[in-house]
Coordinates of C-alpha atoms and ligand atoms in Angstrom, one line a residue:
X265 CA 138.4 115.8 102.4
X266 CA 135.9 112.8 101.5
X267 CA 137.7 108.8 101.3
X268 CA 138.4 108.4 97.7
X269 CA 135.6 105.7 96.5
X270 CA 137.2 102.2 95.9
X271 CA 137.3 100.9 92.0
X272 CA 134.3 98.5 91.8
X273 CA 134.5 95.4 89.7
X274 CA 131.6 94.8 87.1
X275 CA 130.7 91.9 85.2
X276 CA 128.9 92.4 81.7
X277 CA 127.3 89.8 80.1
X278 CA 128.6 90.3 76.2
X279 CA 127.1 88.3 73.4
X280 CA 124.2 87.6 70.9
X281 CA 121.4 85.4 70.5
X282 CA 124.0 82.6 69.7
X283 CA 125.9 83.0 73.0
X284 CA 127.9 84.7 74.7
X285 CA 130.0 85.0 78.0
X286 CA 130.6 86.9 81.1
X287 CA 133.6 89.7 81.1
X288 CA 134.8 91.5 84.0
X289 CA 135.7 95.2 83.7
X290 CA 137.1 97.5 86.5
X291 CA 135.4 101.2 87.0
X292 CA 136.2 103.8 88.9
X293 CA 133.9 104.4 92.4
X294 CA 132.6 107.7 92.2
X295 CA 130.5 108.8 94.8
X296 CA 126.3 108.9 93.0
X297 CA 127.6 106.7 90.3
X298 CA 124.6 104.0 89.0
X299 CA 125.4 101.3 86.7
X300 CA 124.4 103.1 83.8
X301 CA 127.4 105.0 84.7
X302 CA 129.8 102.1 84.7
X303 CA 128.3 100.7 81.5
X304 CA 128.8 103.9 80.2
X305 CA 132.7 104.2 81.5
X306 CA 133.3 100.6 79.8
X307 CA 132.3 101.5 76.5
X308 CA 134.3 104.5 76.8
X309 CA 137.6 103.3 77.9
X310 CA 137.1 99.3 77.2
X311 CA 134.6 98.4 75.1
X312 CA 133.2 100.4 72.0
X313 CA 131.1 97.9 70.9
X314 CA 129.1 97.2 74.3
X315 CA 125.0 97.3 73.3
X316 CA 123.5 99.3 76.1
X317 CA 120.0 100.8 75.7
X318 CA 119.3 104.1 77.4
X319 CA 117.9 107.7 77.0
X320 CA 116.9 109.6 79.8
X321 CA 118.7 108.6 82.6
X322 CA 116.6 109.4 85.0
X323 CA 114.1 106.5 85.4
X324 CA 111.4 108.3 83.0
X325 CA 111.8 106.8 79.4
X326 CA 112.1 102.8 80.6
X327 CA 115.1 101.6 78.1
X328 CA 118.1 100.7 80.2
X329 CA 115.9 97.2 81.9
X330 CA 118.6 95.0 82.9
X331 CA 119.0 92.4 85.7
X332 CA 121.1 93.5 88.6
X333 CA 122.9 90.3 90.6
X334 CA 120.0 88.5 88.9
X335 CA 117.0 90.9 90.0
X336 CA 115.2 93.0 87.4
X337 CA 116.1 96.6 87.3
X338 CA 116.5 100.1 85.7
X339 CA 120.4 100.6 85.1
X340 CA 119.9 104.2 85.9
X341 CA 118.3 103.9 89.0
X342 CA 120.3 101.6 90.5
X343 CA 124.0 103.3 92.2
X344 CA 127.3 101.5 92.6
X345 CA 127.4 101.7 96.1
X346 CA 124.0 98.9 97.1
X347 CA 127.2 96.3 95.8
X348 CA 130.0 98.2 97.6
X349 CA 132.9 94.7 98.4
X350 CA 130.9 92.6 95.9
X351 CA 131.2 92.2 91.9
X352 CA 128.2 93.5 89.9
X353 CA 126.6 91.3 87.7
X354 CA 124.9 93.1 84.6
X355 CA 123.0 90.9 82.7
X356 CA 119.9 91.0 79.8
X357 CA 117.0 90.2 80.3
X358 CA 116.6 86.9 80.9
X359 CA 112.6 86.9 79.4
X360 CA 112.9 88.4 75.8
X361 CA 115.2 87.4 73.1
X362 CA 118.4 88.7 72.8
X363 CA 120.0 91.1 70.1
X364 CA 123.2 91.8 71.2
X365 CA 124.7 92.3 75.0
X366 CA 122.4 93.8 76.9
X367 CA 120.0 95.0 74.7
X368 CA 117.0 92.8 74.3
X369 CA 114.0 92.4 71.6
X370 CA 110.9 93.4 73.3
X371 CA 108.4 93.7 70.2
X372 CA 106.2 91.1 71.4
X373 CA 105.0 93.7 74.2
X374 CA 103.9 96.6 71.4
X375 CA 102.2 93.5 69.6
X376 CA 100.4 92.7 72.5
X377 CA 99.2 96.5 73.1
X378 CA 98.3 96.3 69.6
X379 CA 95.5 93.9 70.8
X380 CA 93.8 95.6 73.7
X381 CA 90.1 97.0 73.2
X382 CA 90.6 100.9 73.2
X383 CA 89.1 103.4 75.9
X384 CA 85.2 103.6 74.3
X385 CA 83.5 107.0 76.2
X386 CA 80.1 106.8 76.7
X387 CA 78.8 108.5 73.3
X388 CA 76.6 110.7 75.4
X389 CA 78.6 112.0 77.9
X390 CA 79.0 115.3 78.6
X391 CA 81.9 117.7 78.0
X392 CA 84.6 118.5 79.8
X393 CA 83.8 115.1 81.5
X394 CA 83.1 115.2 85.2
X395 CA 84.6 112.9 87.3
X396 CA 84.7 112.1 91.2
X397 CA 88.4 112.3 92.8
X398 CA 88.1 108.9 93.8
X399 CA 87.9 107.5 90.6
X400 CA 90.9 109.0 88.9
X401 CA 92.6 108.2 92.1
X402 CA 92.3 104.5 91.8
X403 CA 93.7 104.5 88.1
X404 CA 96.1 107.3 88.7
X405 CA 99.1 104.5 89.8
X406 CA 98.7 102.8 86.8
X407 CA 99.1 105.8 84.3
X408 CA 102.6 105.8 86.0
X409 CA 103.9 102.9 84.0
X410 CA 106.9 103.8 82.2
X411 CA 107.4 100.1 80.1
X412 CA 110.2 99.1 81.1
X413 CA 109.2 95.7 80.7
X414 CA 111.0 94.8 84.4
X415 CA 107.6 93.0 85.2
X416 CA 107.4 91.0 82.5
X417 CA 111.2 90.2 82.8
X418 CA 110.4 88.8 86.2
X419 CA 107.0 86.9 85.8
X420 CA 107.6 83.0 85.8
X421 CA 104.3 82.6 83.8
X422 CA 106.5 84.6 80.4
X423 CA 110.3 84.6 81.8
X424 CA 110.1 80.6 82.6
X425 CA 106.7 78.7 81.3
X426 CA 106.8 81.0 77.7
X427 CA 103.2 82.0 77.6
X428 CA 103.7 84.6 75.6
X429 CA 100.6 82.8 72.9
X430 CA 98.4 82.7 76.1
X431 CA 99.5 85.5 78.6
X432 CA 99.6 89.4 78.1
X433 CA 101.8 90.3 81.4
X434 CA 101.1 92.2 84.4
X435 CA 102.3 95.2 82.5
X436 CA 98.9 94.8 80.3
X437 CA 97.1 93.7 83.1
X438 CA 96.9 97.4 84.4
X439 CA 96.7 98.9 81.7
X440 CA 93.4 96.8 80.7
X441 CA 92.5 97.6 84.6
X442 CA 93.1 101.5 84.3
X443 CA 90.5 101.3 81.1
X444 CA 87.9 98.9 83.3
X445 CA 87.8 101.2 85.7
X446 CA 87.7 104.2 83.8
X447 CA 83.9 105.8 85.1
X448 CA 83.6 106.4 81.6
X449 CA 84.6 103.9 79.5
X450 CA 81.5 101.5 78.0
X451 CA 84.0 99.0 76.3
X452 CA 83.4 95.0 77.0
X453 CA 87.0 93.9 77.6
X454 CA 86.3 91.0 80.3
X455 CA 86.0 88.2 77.6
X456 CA 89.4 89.3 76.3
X457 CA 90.7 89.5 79.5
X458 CA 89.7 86.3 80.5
X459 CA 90.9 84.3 76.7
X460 CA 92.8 86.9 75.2
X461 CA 95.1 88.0 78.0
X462 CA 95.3 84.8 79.7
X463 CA 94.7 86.2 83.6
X464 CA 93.9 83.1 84.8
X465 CA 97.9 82.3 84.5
X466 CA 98.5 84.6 87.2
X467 CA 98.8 83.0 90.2
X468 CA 99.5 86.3 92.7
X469 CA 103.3 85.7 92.8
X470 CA 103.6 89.3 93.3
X471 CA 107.0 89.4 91.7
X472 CA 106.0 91.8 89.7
X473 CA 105.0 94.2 92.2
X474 CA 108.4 94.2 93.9
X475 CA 110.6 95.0 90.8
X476 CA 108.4 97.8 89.3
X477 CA 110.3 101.0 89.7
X478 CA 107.3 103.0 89.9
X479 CA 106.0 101.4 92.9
X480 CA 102.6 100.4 91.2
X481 CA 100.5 97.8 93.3
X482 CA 100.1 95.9 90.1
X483 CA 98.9 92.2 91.9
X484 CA 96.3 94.3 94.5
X485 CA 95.3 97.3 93.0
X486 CA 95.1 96.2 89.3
X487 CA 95.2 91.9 88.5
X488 CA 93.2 90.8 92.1
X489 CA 90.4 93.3 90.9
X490 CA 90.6 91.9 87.6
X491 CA 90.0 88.8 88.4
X492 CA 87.2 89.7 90.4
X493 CA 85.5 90.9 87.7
X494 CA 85.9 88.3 85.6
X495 CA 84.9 85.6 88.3
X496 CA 81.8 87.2 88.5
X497 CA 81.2 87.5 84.6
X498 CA 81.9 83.9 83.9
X499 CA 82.0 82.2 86.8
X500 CA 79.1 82.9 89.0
X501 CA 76.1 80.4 88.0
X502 CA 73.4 83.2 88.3
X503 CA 74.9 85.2 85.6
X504 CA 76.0 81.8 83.8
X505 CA 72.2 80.3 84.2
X506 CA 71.1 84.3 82.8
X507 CA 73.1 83.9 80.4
X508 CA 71.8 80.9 78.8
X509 CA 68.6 81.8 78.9
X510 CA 69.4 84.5 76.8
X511 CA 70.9 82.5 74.9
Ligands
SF4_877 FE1 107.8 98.8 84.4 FE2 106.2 98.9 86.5 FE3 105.3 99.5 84.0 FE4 105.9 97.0 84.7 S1 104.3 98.2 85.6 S2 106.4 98.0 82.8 S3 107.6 97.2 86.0 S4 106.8 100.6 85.2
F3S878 FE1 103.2 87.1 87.3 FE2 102.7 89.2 88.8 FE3 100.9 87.3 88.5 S1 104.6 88.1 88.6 S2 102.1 85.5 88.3 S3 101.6 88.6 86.9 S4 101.3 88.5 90.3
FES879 FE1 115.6 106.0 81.0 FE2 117.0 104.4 82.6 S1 117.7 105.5 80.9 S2 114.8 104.8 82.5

């Protein structure tokens, strides 16, 4: 017969936007149990009142963001057993305002989607559209994103400096990469890229790539091209010199 798993010891940060404290609750170590589980064991037997949000479960719908013994994480995805002899910290996120426990505010992120130039398709193109292998395959990692906001939660230039006025995250850096490099997209996003969305603020931390739950290269693959692009619109003096002479 499998060793009974040991009781594991979590502590929930419970409060509001006025304050709040740390309270520990004991759960009971079941073997595959995440820390959704537990958070959903303490509101059952403990804790009624404990704000949790969640919905699938199964790292799809990006609602249970939390941070983990301080590191940015899906609640669902992340089992008991990583902390096995250790207490569990379960905390909000530390970048967005909170509402009550664990659940956090994260409005600001639909207002800055709100503010991104649209896919344009070329007017003329041709349908069904045609389109080489290679080119869906370097946006495909970014259509993974599930908004779960860990990025965000993580980078300093939001979560410590407040740039939310001046800087749209890395979550909105791919997705205004996975438009710029649609092949068929004719929208002029670089200006708001550069202004709007603030990428100059990024200085390749790569935090963000390390908590993402979906694995997306979002420093290499989607803000280093980026900021390519906009080097060379703004930055080179040929373009710079062409663009004065056209006024
Ligand atoms: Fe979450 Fe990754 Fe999307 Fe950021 S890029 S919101 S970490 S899934
Ligand atoms: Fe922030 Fe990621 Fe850049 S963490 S600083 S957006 S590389
Ligand atoms: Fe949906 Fe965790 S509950 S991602």
């Amino acid at each position: 017969m499998a060793e009974p798993t040991p009781p594991s010891w979590v502590r929930v940060w419970r409060g509001s936007s006025q304050g709040g404290e740390f309270l520990d609750y004991k759960v009971p170590g079941e073997p595959g149990m995440v820390v959704l589980d537990a958070l959903l064991y303490i509101q059952a037997n403990y804790a009624p009142d404990l704000a949790i949000r969640w919905n699938c479960k199964a790292a799809h719908c990006g609602s249970c963001s939390a941070e983990i013994n301080g590191k940015p994480r899906l609640t669902c995805k992340t089992r008991l057993s990583e902390f096995e002899g250790q207490i569990i910290t379960v905390a909000p996120m530390r970048a967005f305002p909170i509402i009550k426990d664990l659940v956090t505010d994260v409005k600001w992120n639909y207002e800055v989607l709100k503010k991104i130039p649209p896919f344009q398709p070329q007017p003329d193109a041709k349908e069904p559209w045609t389109i080489y292998q290679r080119d869906i395959e370097r946006a495909q990692e970014f259509h993974r994103c599930i908004e779960c906001f860990l990025c965000q939660d993580v980078c300093h230039v939001l979560r410590t400096h407040r740039k939310m006025a001046e800087f749209a995250g890395p979550r909105f850096l791919i997705k205004l990469a996975a438009l710029e490099m649609h092949p068929l997209d004719t929208g002029q996003r670089l200006e708001f890229i550069k202004d709007a969305a603030g990428i100059g603020y990024c200085n390749i931390t790569k935090c963000c790539t390390e908590v993402c739950p979906e694995q997306i290269t979002i420093t290499d693959n989607a803000i280093i091209p980026l900021k390519e692009r906009v080097a060379d619109e703004f930055y080179d003096p040929l373009r710079w010199l062409l663009r004065k002479l056209r006024g």
